[in-house]
Amino acid sequence: VLCWFYVFPGYRLPPDKDIVAEVLRQGDVWHKNQTGIDLYRDLLTKCCNPKKMFAVTKENSPIGKVLWYDGEIYHSHTVNSETYQLFIKENPLPLPLKKCAVVGNGGILRNSKCGKDIDQADFIMRCNLPPLSREYVEDVGTKTHLVTANPSIIEKRFQNLVWSRKIFVDSMKAYGSSYIYMPAFSMAPGTDPSLRAYFALTDVPSNLTMLFANPDFLLSVSKFWKAHGVHARRLSTGLFLVSLAMGLCDEVTTYGFWPFSVDLDEQPISHHYYDNILPYKWFHAMPEEFVQLWHLHKSGILRMKVGHCS
Ligand code: CDP
């Protein structure tokens, strides 16, 4: 039988309406494939060693270690006594993680009523400091264990923390006592804002722990997906987190991964559950990523929740 993802290999994507039809055809059918889960965990461990490498730690980045930026050509930071003291000792996550929820920011989450489902996971990962205010709780849940923070958010939303840090520190309370995962060593302009965010959080009593994403890990994950047919200038934050989750968790369910302009009823939806600001087209390849993740869903390796949770 010719499968959908064989008919449309690599970057020749089917039109959105065919993707909708395929997702509807599959319905709620999902069978866990333990062999596949173990195989993928092994593949990810071999390529990227998430357990040891996902964050910059004192263990993997001693003084003198050169951190090559993964999003920048020939740019590096050599770990010195000042930066070294900002790094966590070793991977702090309580491994193995059991049920993980990776929450993307897709508009498909709106009115999904997936909040309860998400909050039932043992470890919940979110992208880019998303809003968790009361109006969204029913759809996206309340709990967070790890949330990514892009340095550009610090710049745009918090005036680079040059003025008041209070707004930043207060808004971070939404994430409880989670890990803030920042790609501080990916792009040159991102380092200073990341360090400022680190100090803003450590200068006051806070339950949050800053983790800097390890550029070696990010690069190896990018190479892994390139070899699997994702042709993007940079992977989306969500795909990095799914890769991390597949390497660390017994079970992975994704929510809010739906980079299309219509929902399953072919009604128009916004790009994010909280706004409709679109990504730069040339930068990410979210629909290609979706096709890869859908393939994993159909193979029982991870579970994608698209549409309503009931
Ligand atoms: O920083 P980036 O543009 O990658 O992410 P975002 O817009 O804050 O959304 C977080 C993640 O959710 C993305 O990285 C995608 O993996 C996923 N997403 C999606 O699959 N479909 C959407 N419509 C929006 C986001």
Short mmCIF file of C-alpha atoms and ligand atoms in Angstrom, two decimals:
data_model
loop_
_atom_site.label_atom_id
_atom_site.label_comp_id
_atom_site.label_asym_id
_atom_site.label_seq_id
_atom_site.Cartn_x
_atom_site.Cartn_y
_atom_site.Cartn_z
CA VAL A 1 0.00 0.00 0.00
CA LEU A 2 1.34 3.39 -0.93
CA CYS A 3 1.34 5.58 2.14
CA TRP A 4 0.61 9.27 2.03
CA PHE A 5 4.06 10.26 3.18
CA TYR A 6 5.68 8.12 0.49
CA VAL A 7 3.55 9.70 -2.20
CA PHE A 8 4.71 13.12 -1.03
CA PRO A 9 8.31 12.64 0.03
CA GLY A 10 10.62 15.36 1.36
CA TYR A 11 9.80 18.94 0.58
CA ARG A 12 7.06 18.30 -2.00
CA LEU A 13 4.26 18.90 0.38
CA PRO A 14 0.63 18.08 -0.26
CA PRO A 15 -1.87 20.95 -0.25
CA ASP A 16 -3.32 21.85 3.16
CA LYS A 17 -6.70 20.31 2.30
CA ASP A 18 -5.07 16.93 1.63
CA ILE A 19 -3.35 17.11 5.00
CA VAL A 20 -6.68 17.86 6.66
CA ALA A 21 -8.27 14.91 4.82
CA GLU A 22 -5.44 12.61 5.90
CA VAL A 23 -5.70 13.66 9.56
CA LEU A 24 -9.48 13.18 9.48
CA ARG A 25 -9.07 9.76 7.86
CA GLN A 26 -6.79 8.69 10.68
CA GLY A 27 -9.25 9.98 13.30
CA ASP A 28 -8.48 9.05 16.89
CA VAL A 29 -6.80 5.79 15.96
CA TRP A 30 -3.40 5.50 17.58
CA HIS A 31 -1.44 2.44 18.62
CA LYS A 32 1.61 2.76 20.78
CA ASN A 33 4.66 1.15 19.20
CA GLN A 34 7.12 0.43 22.00
CA THR A 35 9.75 -0.99 19.64
CA GLY A 36 9.56 2.18 17.56
CA ILE A 37 9.76 4.39 20.65
CA ASP A 38 12.86 2.55 21.86
CA LEU A 39 14.41 2.68 18.40
CA TYR A 40 13.90 6.43 18.11
CA ARG A 41 15.25 7.00 21.61
CA ASP A 42 18.36 5.04 20.62
CA LEU A 43 18.73 7.01 17.36
CA LEU A 44 18.43 10.30 19.23
CA THR A 45 20.81 9.17 21.95
CA LYS A 46 23.40 8.19 19.33
CA CYS A 47 23.15 11.40 17.33
CA CYS A 48 22.52 13.95 20.02
CA ASN A 49 22.88 12.49 23.53
CA PRO A 50 20.09 14.63 25.01
CA LYS A 51 20.59 13.30 28.54
CA LYS A 52 24.04 14.77 28.81
CA MET A 53 24.01 17.45 26.16
CA PHE A 54 20.69 19.27 25.99
CA ALA A 55 21.81 22.06 28.32
CA VAL A 56 25.16 23.74 28.85
CA THR A 57 26.39 22.24 32.13
CA LYS A 58 29.58 22.44 34.19
CA GLU A 59 30.03 18.80 33.25
CA ASN A 60 29.92 19.18 29.45
CA SER A 61 31.32 22.72 29.25
CA PRO A 62 34.33 23.22 31.53
CA ILE A 63 36.42 26.40 31.52
CA GLY A 64 38.25 26.66 28.21
CA LYS A 65 35.60 24.75 26.25
CA VAL A 66 34.74 26.50 22.99
CA LEU A 67 30.99 26.74 22.42
CA TRP A 68 30.44 27.15 18.67
CA TYR A 69 27.19 28.98 17.95
CA ASP A 70 24.83 26.72 16.02
CA GLY A 71 22.98 29.57 14.26
CA GLU A 72 26.03 31.61 13.30
CA ILE A 73 29.02 30.89 11.10
CA TYR A 74 32.39 30.89 12.89
CA HIS A 75 31.18 32.52 16.06
CA SER A 76 32.07 31.06 19.42
CA HIS A 77 32.28 31.69 23.11
CA THR A 78 35.12 30.23 25.14
CA VAL A 79 33.85 29.32 28.60
CA ASN A 80 35.60 31.44 31.23
CA SER A 81 35.34 31.65 35.00
CA GLU A 82 32.51 34.19 34.72
CA THR A 83 30.28 32.22 32.39
CA TYR A 84 31.17 28.86 33.97
CA GLN A 85 29.58 29.87 37.26
CA LEU A 86 26.25 30.49 35.51
CA PHE A 87 26.02 26.90 34.31
CA ILE A 88 24.09 24.22 36.14
CA LYS A 89 26.24 21.37 37.47
CA GLU A 90 24.73 18.58 35.40
CA ASN A 91 21.47 17.59 33.75
CA PRO A 92 18.92 18.38 36.49
CA LEU A 93 15.89 16.61 35.01
CA PRO A 94 14.48 13.69 36.99
CA LEU A 95 15.12 10.96 34.42
CA PRO A 96 13.51 8.95 32.99
CA LEU A 97 10.54 11.23 32.40
CA LYS A 98 7.30 9.29 32.05
CA LYS A 99 4.46 10.97 30.16
CA CYS A 100 5.57 14.17 28.48
CA ALA A 101 3.40 16.79 26.81
CA VAL A 102 5.04 19.08 24.29
CA VAL A 103 2.82 22.09 23.70
CA GLY A 104 3.30 24.07 20.49
CA ASN A 105 1.66 27.45 20.08
CA GLY A 106 -0.64 26.66 17.14
CA GLY A 107 -4.04 28.35 16.80
CA ILE A 108 -5.56 24.85 16.68
CA LEU A 109 -5.36 24.88 20.49
CA ARG A 110 -7.98 27.58 20.70
CA ASN A 111 -11.28 26.07 21.91
CA SER A 112 -9.58 22.66 21.97
CA LYS A 113 -10.34 22.09 25.66
CA CYS A 114 -6.99 20.28 25.91
CA GLY A 115 -5.95 22.00 29.15
CA LYS A 116 -6.89 19.11 31.45
CA ASP A 117 -5.23 16.56 29.18
CA ILE A 118 -2.03 18.59 29.07
CA ASP A 119 -1.96 19.15 32.83
CA GLN A 120 -2.19 15.40 33.43
CA ALA A 121 1.24 14.78 31.90
CA ASP A 122 4.21 14.22 34.21
CA PHE A 123 6.42 16.68 32.36
CA ILE A 124 5.08 19.59 30.33
CA MET A 125 7.20 21.53 27.85
CA ARG A 126 6.14 24.79 26.25
CA CYS A 127 7.60 27.14 23.64
CA ASN A 128 8.60 30.79 23.76
CA LEU A 129 7.08 31.94 27.07
CA PRO A 130 3.48 31.56 25.84
CA PRO A 131 0.58 33.27 27.62
CA LEU A 132 -1.14 31.07 30.20
CA SER A 133 -3.66 33.62 31.39
CA ARG A 134 -7.11 32.61 32.56
CA GLU A 135 -8.74 32.92 29.15
CA TYR A 136 -6.46 30.18 27.77
CA VAL A 137 -6.33 27.77 30.70
CA GLU A 138 -9.13 25.52 29.50
CA ASP A 139 -7.35 25.02 26.18
CA VAL A 140 -3.67 24.93 27.13
CA GLY A 141 -3.55 24.05 30.83
CA THR A 142 -1.73 25.68 33.69
CA LYS A 143 1.37 23.62 34.46
CA THR A 144 4.82 23.97 32.97
CA HIS A 145 8.03 22.10 33.73
CA LEU A 146 10.23 23.47 30.98
CA VAL A 147 9.65 26.49 28.77
CA THR A 148 11.87 27.89 26.06
CA ALA A 149 12.63 31.59 25.92
CA ASN A 150 14.02 33.03 22.74
CA PRO A 151 16.41 35.95 23.39
CA SER A 152 14.44 37.99 20.86
CA ILE A 153 11.46 37.90 23.26
CA ILE A 154 13.61 39.48 25.96
CA GLU A 155 14.48 42.21 23.51
CA LYS A 156 11.01 42.83 22.10
CA ARG A 157 8.69 42.15 25.02
CA PHE A 158 10.90 43.26 27.89
CA GLN A 159 12.96 46.10 26.37
CA ASN A 160 16.08 43.93 26.66
CA LEU A 161 15.80 44.20 30.46
CA VAL A 162 17.71 47.45 30.28
CA TRP A 163 14.93 49.23 32.20
CA SER A 164 12.71 47.58 34.76
CA ARG A 165 13.11 43.87 35.35
CA LYS A 166 9.96 43.68 37.46
CA ILE A 167 7.58 43.15 34.55
CA PHE A 168 9.75 40.29 33.34
CA VAL A 169 10.13 38.68 36.75
CA ASP A 170 6.40 39.03 37.45
CA SER A 171 5.36 37.59 34.11
CA MET A 172 7.63 34.60 34.68
CA LYS A 173 5.55 33.61 37.70
CA ALA A 174 3.11 31.98 35.24
CA TYR A 175 5.69 29.21 34.78
CA GLY A 176 5.83 28.21 38.44
CA SER A 177 9.07 26.46 39.28
CA SER A 178 10.00 25.36 35.79
CA TYR A 179 13.20 25.38 33.81
CA ILE A 180 13.67 28.27 31.43
CA TYR A 181 15.54 26.93 28.42
CA MET A 182 17.35 29.68 26.50
CA PRO A 183 19.50 29.36 23.38
CA ALA A 184 22.06 31.80 24.75
CA PHE A 185 24.85 30.56 22.50
CA SER A 186 23.04 30.15 19.18
CA MET A 187 23.09 33.61 17.62
CA ALA A 188 25.57 36.32 18.56
CA PRO A 189 22.96 38.99 19.45
CA GLY A 190 21.19 36.50 21.75
CA THR A 191 23.92 36.07 24.33
CA ASP A 192 23.64 39.36 26.23
CA PRO A 193 19.84 39.31 26.57
CA SER A 194 20.06 35.70 27.79
CA LEU A 195 22.62 36.58 30.44
CA ARG A 196 20.51 39.56 31.49
CA ALA A 197 17.50 37.26 31.84
CA TYR A 198 19.63 34.91 33.94
CA PHE A 199 20.61 37.72 36.32
CA ALA A 200 17.08 39.13 36.44
CA LEU A 201 15.87 35.73 37.66
CA THR A 202 18.69 35.00 40.08
CA ASP A 203 18.86 38.48 41.64
CA VAL A 204 15.43 37.98 43.20
CA PRO A 205 13.98 35.01 45.07
CA SER A 206 12.61 32.86 42.26
CA ASN A 207 11.70 29.21 41.81
CA LEU A 208 12.74 29.21 38.18
CA THR A 209 15.98 27.68 36.97
CA MET A 210 17.74 28.98 33.89
CA LEU A 211 19.18 26.41 31.53
CA PHE A 212 21.19 27.48 28.51
CA ALA A 213 20.57 25.32 25.45
CA ASN A 214 23.77 23.60 24.38
CA PRO A 215 24.61 24.67 20.80
CA ASP A 216 26.28 21.29 20.14
CA PHE A 217 22.99 19.61 20.97
CA LEU A 218 20.95 21.99 18.81
CA LEU A 219 23.31 21.47 15.89
CA SER A 220 23.21 17.70 16.17
CA VAL A 221 19.38 17.75 16.32
CA SER A 222 19.30 19.95 13.19
CA LYS A 223 21.55 17.50 11.36
CA PHE A 224 19.37 14.60 12.48
CA TRP A 225 16.24 16.17 10.97
CA LYS A 226 18.06 17.32 7.85
CA ALA A 227 18.90 13.68 7.26
CA HIS A 228 15.17 12.97 7.67
CA GLY A 229 14.12 15.47 5.02
CA VAL A 230 13.43 18.70 6.93
CA HIS A 231 14.87 21.45 4.76
CA ALA A 232 14.72 24.52 6.97
CA ARG A 233 17.19 27.24 7.62
CA ARG A 234 16.44 26.65 11.28
CA LEU A 235 14.24 24.06 12.96
CA SER A 236 11.26 25.37 14.83
CA THR A 237 11.49 25.55 18.61
CA GLY A 238 8.75 22.94 18.81
CA LEU A 239 10.73 20.36 16.85
CA PHE A 240 13.76 20.84 19.12
CA LEU A 241 11.52 20.15 22.11
CA VAL A 242 9.88 17.11 20.53
CA SER A 243 13.34 15.73 19.81
CA LEU A 244 14.38 16.36 23.40
CA ALA A 245 11.20 14.70 24.65
CA MET A 246 11.65 11.65 22.42
CA GLY A 247 15.14 11.25 23.84
CA LEU A 248 14.11 11.63 27.49
CA CYS A 249 10.50 10.54 27.93
CA ASP A 250 8.73 7.18 27.97
CA GLU A 251 5.74 8.65 26.10
CA VAL A 252 5.37 11.86 24.14
CA THR A 253 2.13 13.64 23.21
CA THR A 254 2.17 16.88 21.24
CA TYR A 255 -0.47 19.60 21.28
CA GLY A 256 -0.73 22.76 19.20
CA PHE A 257 1.38 21.54 16.29
CA TRP A 258 -0.67 22.53 13.27
CA PRO A 259 1.00 25.07 10.96
CA PHE A 260 -1.95 25.41 8.61
CA SER A 261 -4.43 28.18 8.11
CA VAL A 262 -7.58 26.08 8.47
CA ASP A 263 -8.71 23.66 11.17
CA LEU A 264 -10.15 20.18 10.69
CA ASP A 265 -13.53 21.68 9.78
CA GLU A 266 -11.71 23.77 7.17
CA GLN A 267 -12.48 26.92 9.15
CA PRO A 268 -9.77 29.60 9.18
CA ILE A 269 -7.62 29.68 12.32
CA SER A 270 -4.91 31.98 13.61
CA HIS A 271 -1.24 30.97 13.56
CA HIS A 272 -0.93 31.08 17.36
CA TYR A 273 -3.60 30.41 19.97
CA TYR A 274 -3.06 33.97 21.23
CA ASP A 275 -2.32 35.99 18.04
CA ASN A 276 -1.90 35.71 14.30
CA ILE A 277 1.67 36.84 13.79
CA LEU A 278 3.10 34.61 11.08
CA PRO A 279 6.69 33.33 11.00
CA TYR A 280 9.12 34.33 8.26
CA LYS A 281 8.34 31.85 5.49
CA TRP A 282 11.94 31.22 4.52
CA PHE A 283 13.13 30.64 8.05
CA HIS A 284 11.18 27.64 9.33
CA ALA A 285 9.64 24.75 7.48
CA MET A 286 6.83 23.96 9.89
CA PRO A 287 4.61 22.11 7.38
CA GLU A 288 7.55 19.81 6.51
CA GLU A 289 8.12 19.27 10.19
CA PHE A 290 4.45 18.45 10.60
CA VAL A 291 4.69 15.76 7.93
CA GLN A 292 7.62 14.16 9.77
CA LEU A 293 5.82 14.27 13.10
CA TRP A 294 2.65 12.90 11.54
CA HIS A 295 4.67 10.01 10.21
CA LEU A 296 5.85 9.32 13.76
CA HIS A 297 2.25 9.60 14.98
CA LYS A 298 1.06 7.05 12.44
CA SER A 299 3.93 4.78 13.41
CA GLY A 300 2.92 4.93 17.10
CA ILE A 301 6.19 6.59 18.16
CA LEU A 302 4.61 9.77 19.48
CA ARG A 303 1.05 10.96 19.66
CA MET A 304 -0.14 14.18 18.05
CA LYS A 305 -3.31 15.74 19.37
CA VAL A 306 -4.84 17.84 16.66
CA GLY A 307 -8.28 19.31 17.25
CA HIS A 308 -10.43 18.79 20.32
CA CYS A 309 -9.62 16.82 23.43
CA SER A 310 -12.73 15.27 24.88
O1 CDP B 1 9.81 30.24 17.59
P1 CDP B 1 8.91 29.55 16.63
O2 CDP B 1 8.44 30.44 15.51
O3 CDP B 1 9.52 28.28 16.18
O4 CDP B 1 7.62 29.08 17.48
P2 CDP B 1 6.19 29.63 17.94
O5 CDP B 1 5.47 30.32 16.85
O6 CDP B 1 6.30 30.33 19.24
O7 CDP B 1 5.45 28.23 18.21
C1 CDP B 1 6.05 27.22 18.99
C2 CDP B 1 6.12 25.94 18.19
O8 CDP B 1 4.81 25.45 17.95
C3 CDP B 1 6.74 26.11 16.83
O9 CDP B 1 8.14 26.05 16.93
C4 CDP B 1 6.13 24.97 16.04
O10 CDP B 1 6.87 23.79 16.26
C5 CDP B 1 4.75 24.82 16.67
N1 CDP B 1 3.70 25.50 15.89
C6 CDP B 1 2.96 24.74 14.97
O11 CDP B 1 3.26 23.56 14.76
N2 CDP B 1 1.92 25.32 14.30
C7 CDP B 1 1.61 26.61 14.48
N3 CDP B 1 0.58 27.14 13.82
C8 CDP B 1 2.37 27.40 15.38
C9 CDP B 1 3.40 26.80 16.07
#
